[in-house]
Structure formats: C-alpha cells, structure tokens
Coordinates of C-alpha atoms in Angstrom, one line a residue:
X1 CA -4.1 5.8 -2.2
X2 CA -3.4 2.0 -0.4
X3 CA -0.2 1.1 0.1
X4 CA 1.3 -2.9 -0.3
X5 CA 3.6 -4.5 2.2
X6 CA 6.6 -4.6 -0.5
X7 CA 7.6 -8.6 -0.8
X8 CA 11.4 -7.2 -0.9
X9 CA 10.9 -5.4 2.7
X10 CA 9.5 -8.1 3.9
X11 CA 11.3 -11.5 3.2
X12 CA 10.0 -13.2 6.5
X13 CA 6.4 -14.1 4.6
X14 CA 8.2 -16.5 1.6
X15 CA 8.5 -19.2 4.2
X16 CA 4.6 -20.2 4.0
X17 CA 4.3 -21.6 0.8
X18 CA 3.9 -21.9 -3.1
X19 CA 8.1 -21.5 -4.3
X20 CA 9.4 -19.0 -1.8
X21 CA 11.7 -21.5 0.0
X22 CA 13.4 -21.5 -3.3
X23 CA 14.2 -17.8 -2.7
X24 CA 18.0 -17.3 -3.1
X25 CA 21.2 -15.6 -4.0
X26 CA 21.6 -15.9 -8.0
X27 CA 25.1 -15.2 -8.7
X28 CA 26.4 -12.9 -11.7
X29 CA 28.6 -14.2 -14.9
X30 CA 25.0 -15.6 -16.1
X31 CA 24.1 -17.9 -13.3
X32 CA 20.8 -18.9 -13.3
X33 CA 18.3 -20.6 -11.2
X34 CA 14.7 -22.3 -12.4
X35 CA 11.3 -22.6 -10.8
X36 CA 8.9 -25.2 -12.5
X37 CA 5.0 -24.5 -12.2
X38 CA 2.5 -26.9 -10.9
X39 CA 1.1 -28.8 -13.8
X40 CA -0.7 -27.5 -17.1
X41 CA -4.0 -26.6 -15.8
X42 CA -2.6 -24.6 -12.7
X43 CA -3.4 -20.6 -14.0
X44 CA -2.2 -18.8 -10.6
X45 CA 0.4 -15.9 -11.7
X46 CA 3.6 -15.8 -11.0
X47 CA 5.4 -13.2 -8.8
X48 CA 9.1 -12.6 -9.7
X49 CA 11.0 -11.0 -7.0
X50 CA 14.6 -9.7 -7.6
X51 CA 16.7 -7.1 -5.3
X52 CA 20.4 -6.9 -4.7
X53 CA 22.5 -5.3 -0.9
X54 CA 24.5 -2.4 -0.4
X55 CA 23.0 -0.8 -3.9
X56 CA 24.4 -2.7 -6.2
X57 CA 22.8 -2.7 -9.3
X58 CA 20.8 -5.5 -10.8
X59 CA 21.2 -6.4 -15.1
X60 CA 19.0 -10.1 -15.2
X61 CA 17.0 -12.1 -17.9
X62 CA 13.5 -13.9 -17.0
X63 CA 12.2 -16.5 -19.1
X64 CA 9.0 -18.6 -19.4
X65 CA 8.9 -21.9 -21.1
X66 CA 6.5 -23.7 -22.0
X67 CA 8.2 -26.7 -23.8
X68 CA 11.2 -27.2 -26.0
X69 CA 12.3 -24.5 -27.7
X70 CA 9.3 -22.6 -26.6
X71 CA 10.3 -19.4 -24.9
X72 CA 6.5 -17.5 -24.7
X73 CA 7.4 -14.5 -22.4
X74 CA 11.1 -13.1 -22.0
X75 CA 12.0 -9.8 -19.7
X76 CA 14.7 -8.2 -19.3
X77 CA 15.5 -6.0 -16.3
X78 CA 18.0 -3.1 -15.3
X79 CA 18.4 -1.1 -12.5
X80 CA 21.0 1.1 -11.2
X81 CA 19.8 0.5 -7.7
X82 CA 18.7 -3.0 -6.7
X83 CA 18.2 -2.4 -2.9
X84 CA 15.8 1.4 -3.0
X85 CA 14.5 0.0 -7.1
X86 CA 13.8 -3.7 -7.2
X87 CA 12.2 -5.7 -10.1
X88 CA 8.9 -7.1 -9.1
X89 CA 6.6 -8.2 -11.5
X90 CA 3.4 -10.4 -12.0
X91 CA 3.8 -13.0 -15.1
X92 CA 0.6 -14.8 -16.5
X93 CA 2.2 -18.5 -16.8
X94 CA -1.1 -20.3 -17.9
X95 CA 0.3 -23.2 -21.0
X96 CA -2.4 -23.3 -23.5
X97 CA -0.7 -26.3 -24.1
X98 CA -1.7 -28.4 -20.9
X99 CA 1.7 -29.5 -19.6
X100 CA 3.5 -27.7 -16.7
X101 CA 6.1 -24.8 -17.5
X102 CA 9.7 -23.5 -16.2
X103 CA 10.6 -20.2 -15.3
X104 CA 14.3 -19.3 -15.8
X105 CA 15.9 -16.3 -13.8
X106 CA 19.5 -15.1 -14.7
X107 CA 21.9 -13.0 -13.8
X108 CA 23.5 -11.4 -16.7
X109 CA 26.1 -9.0 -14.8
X110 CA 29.5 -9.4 -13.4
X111 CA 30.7 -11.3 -10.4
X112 CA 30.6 -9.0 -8.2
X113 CA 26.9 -7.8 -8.7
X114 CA 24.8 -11.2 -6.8
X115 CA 21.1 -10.4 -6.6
X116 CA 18.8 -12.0 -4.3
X117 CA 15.4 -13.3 -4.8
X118 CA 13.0 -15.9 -7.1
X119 CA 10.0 -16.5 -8.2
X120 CA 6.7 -17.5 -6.4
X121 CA 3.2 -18.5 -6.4
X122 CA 1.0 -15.5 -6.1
X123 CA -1.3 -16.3 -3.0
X124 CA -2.3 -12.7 -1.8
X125 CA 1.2 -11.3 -2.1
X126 CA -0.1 -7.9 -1.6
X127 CA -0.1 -6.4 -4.9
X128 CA -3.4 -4.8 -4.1
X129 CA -6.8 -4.3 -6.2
X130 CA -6.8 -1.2 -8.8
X131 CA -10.2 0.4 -8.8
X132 CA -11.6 2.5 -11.5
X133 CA -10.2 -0.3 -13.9
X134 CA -11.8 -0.1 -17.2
X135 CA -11.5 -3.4 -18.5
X136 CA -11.4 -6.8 -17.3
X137 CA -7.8 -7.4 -16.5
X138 CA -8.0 -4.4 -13.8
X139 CA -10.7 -6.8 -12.2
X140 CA -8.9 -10.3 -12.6
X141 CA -5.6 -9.7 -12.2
X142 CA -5.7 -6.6 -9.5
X143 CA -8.1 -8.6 -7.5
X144 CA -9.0 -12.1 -7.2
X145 CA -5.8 -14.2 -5.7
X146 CA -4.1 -10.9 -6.1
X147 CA -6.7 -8.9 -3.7
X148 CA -4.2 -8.2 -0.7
X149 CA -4.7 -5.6 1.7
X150 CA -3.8 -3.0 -0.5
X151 CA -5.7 -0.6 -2.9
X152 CA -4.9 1.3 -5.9
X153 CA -6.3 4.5 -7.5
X154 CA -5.8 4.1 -11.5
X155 CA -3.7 7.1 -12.4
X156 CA -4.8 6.6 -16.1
X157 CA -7.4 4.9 -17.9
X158 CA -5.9 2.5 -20.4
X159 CA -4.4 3.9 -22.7
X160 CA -3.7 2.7 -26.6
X161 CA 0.0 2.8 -27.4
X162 CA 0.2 2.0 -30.9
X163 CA 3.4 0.2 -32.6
X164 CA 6.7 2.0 -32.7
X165 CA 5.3 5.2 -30.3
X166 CA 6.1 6.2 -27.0
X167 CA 3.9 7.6 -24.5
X168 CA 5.2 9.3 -21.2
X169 CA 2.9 9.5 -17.8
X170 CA 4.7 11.9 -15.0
X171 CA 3.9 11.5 -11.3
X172 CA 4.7 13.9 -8.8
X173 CA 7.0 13.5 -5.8
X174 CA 5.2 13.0 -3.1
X175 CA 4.5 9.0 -5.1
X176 CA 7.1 6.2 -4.1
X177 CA 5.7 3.1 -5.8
X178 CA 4.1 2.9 -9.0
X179 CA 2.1 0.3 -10.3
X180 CA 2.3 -0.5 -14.2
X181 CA -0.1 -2.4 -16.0
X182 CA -0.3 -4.0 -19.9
X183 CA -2.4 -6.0 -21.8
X184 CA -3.3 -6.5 -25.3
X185 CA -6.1 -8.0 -27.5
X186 CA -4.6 -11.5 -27.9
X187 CA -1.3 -9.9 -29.7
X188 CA 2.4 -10.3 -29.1
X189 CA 3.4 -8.1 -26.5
X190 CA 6.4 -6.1 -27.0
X191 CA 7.7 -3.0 -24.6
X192 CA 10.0 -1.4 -22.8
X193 CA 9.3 0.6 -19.5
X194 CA 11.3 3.3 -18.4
X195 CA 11.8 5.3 -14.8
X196 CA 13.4 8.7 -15.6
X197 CA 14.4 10.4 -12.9
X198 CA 16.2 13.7 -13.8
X199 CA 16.9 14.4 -17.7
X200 CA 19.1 11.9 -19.2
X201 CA 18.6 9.6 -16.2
X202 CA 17.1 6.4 -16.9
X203 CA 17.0 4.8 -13.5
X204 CA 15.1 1.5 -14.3
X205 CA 14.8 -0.4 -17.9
X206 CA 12.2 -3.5 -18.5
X207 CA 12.1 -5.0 -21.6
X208 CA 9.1 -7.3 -22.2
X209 CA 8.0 -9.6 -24.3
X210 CA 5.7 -12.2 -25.0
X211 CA 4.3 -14.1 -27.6
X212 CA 0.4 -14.2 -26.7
X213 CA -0.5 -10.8 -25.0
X214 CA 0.1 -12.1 -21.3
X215 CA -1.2 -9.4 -18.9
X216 CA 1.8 -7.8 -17.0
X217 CA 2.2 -6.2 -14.1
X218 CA 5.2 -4.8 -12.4
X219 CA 5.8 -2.1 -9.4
X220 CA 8.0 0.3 -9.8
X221 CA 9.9 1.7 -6.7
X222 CA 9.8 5.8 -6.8
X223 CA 11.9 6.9 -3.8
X224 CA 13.5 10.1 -2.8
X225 CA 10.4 12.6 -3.0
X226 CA 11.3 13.5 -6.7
X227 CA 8.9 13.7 -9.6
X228 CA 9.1 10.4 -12.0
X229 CA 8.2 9.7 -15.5
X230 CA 7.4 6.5 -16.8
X231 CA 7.8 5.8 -20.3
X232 CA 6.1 3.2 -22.3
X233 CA 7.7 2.4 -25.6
X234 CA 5.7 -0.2 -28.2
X235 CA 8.8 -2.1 -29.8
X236 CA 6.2 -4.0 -32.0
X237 CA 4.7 -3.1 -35.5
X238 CA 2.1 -0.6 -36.2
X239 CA -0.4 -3.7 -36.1
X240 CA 0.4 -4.7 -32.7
X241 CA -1.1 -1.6 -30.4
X242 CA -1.1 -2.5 -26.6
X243 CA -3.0 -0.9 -23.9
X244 CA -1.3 0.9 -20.5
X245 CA -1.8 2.1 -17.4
X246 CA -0.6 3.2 -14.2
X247 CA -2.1 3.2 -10.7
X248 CA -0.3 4.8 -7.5

C-alpha cells in the first residue's frame, strides 16, 4: 500500500498557496480562528489540519457556514495525543446556495492545551487515490485535485451502516495510518469514529455531522505497531443509513 507525505510532518509545503499562510496557534478556553472560502461557485475541498507539541492532547469544534444561522457541517474532534494522532480531515464546502462560506475552528480545552494548525485549500495535498472504490466518491474525491503521490488499497468495500448500529473494522499492527471514508445518498450525515487501541482505550473520537450527506474523509494516525479498530457509529435514525470504508 502507498503511503502520503503527512501535511502535519511536513509544515514547510503550506507556504505556496490556497489558506496555509493562515496556519497558526489556536489557543484553548475556546479561542477560535476562521477561514472564508473563495466565493459560491468555488467546489475545491477543504483540508483541516490540527496537531498540538510535546503530546498534549487536542479537544476542538469545526464548523462550516454557509450563511446566517446556517451551520451545514459540524465536527468534533478528540485526541489524547495531538503530536503521534492528529486530526486531518477532508470537508466538502460546496454552498448550494451560491455565496462564499466560513469555516470556524475552535479550541474547546484548557489554557494550557494550544493546538497548532488551520484549514486549507486542497491542491494535491497528498491524501492519495483509493483504488478498488466501488462508487463514485472513491473516484472524485480520492483522485482528481486530491490525486497526490500516494495510493490506497480499500480495506473494505462500502459498507451500509444503518441508523443507531455500529460496525467495527480491525487492522493489524504492522498499519500506521488509516484512511476513513463516508458518504450518503443525499441524507444528513451523522457519526462518530472511534480508534480503540487496547480494551477500554478510546484513543481518538470524531463526531460528524452534516446536514446534506457531504462526503468525508479523514486519516487516522495508527502508531506504535499495535492492532487498531475503528469504530463507526450511525448517531442518525433508522432512515438515515450511511455508507463506510477504510483504505490503508
């Protein structure tokens, strides 16, 4: 399996372009910081980008909106470890509307805990292509803008996870980054994604939601050479099925 050149490894590419010169410090107590996209009928994807030094762990909220009072994607993020397990993600900000959109990032724990990152255009960040993709966001969102250097091999074919269910995928230790995909047919999107590492050990928590069935994306750092599970929880109704895979 490919291998990407991990944006949080690598902070030296965010000078070229798109919103990485806005790449920061965020501080905790609920500090935030925003990042406007370029006009209505810009559709390039968003890459959110959020780490923290010396281990510290990383507790945030990322918004989308598209208007007043018009919050169409929220995420929340926890990790106990926001230098080895970062939050990276890929965030469909298209505004069916036509006007331009805001993304809010903020820090929701203590003082002491400042992350470090932002958001950015997605130019070839080097999330990779997934092959054996069965439907068509494997092919327009894993390639495309997104086709860096890296390749994926699809763990999983998509999978239905119907509302209120869970449904667990294990990868063995010898995996250090994971790649998780969802869509749905149209439908609000409602999850949560777990890394358990170790019974009892949730090591990473991403809540997700968003009002149209946005195709996500997010990596998920596996390191230590110790078998991982992900689990994908459906928080919607029984009417609201979404579809998942993972690709390594």
């Amino acid at each position: 399996p490919g291998r990407y050149d991990s944006p949080v490894r690598d902070r030296s590419d965010r000078r070229g372009g798109g919103m990485r010169s806005n790449f920061g410090t965020i501080q905790g107590d609920g500090s935030r910081k925003t990042y406007s996209t370029y006009g209505g009928n810009n559709n390039d994807p968003m890459v959110v980008d959020l780490s923290s030094d010396s281990g510290r762990p990383i507790d945030t909220e990322v918004e989308l909106w598209n208007g007043p009072d018009n919050t169409s994607h929220r995420m929340r993020f926890y990790s106990q470890n926001g230098s080895t397990r970062p939050f990276q993600a890929i965030v469909d900000t298209t505004n069916y509307g036509g006007s331009s959109s805001t993304m809010q990032v903020r820090n929701t724990g203590p003082m002491a805990f400042p992350m470090q990152g932002g958001v950015s255009l997605d130019d070839g960040y080097g999330y990779g292509s997934s092959s054996s993709s069965s439907t068509s966001y494997g092919s327009s969102y894993g390639g495309g803008s997104y086709g860096g250097s890296a390749s994926y091999m699809r763990a999983s074919d998509f999978i239905r996870v119907q509302g209120g269910s869970l449904r667990t995928m294990t990868v063995n230790g010898d995996v250090d980054r994971i790649r998780v995909d969802l869509e749905t047919d149209g439908l609000p999107l409602m999850a949560t994604i777990e890394l358990w590492q170790g019974p009892g050990e949730a090591m990473q928590v991403a809540q997700i939601y968003n009002d149209c069935g946005r195709p996500f994306s997010t990596m998920v750092e596996t390191p230590g050479g110790y078998g991982s599970t992900i689990a994908i929880r459906n928080e919607g109704p029984m009417e609201f099925p979404i579809q998942a895979s993972i690709a390594y």
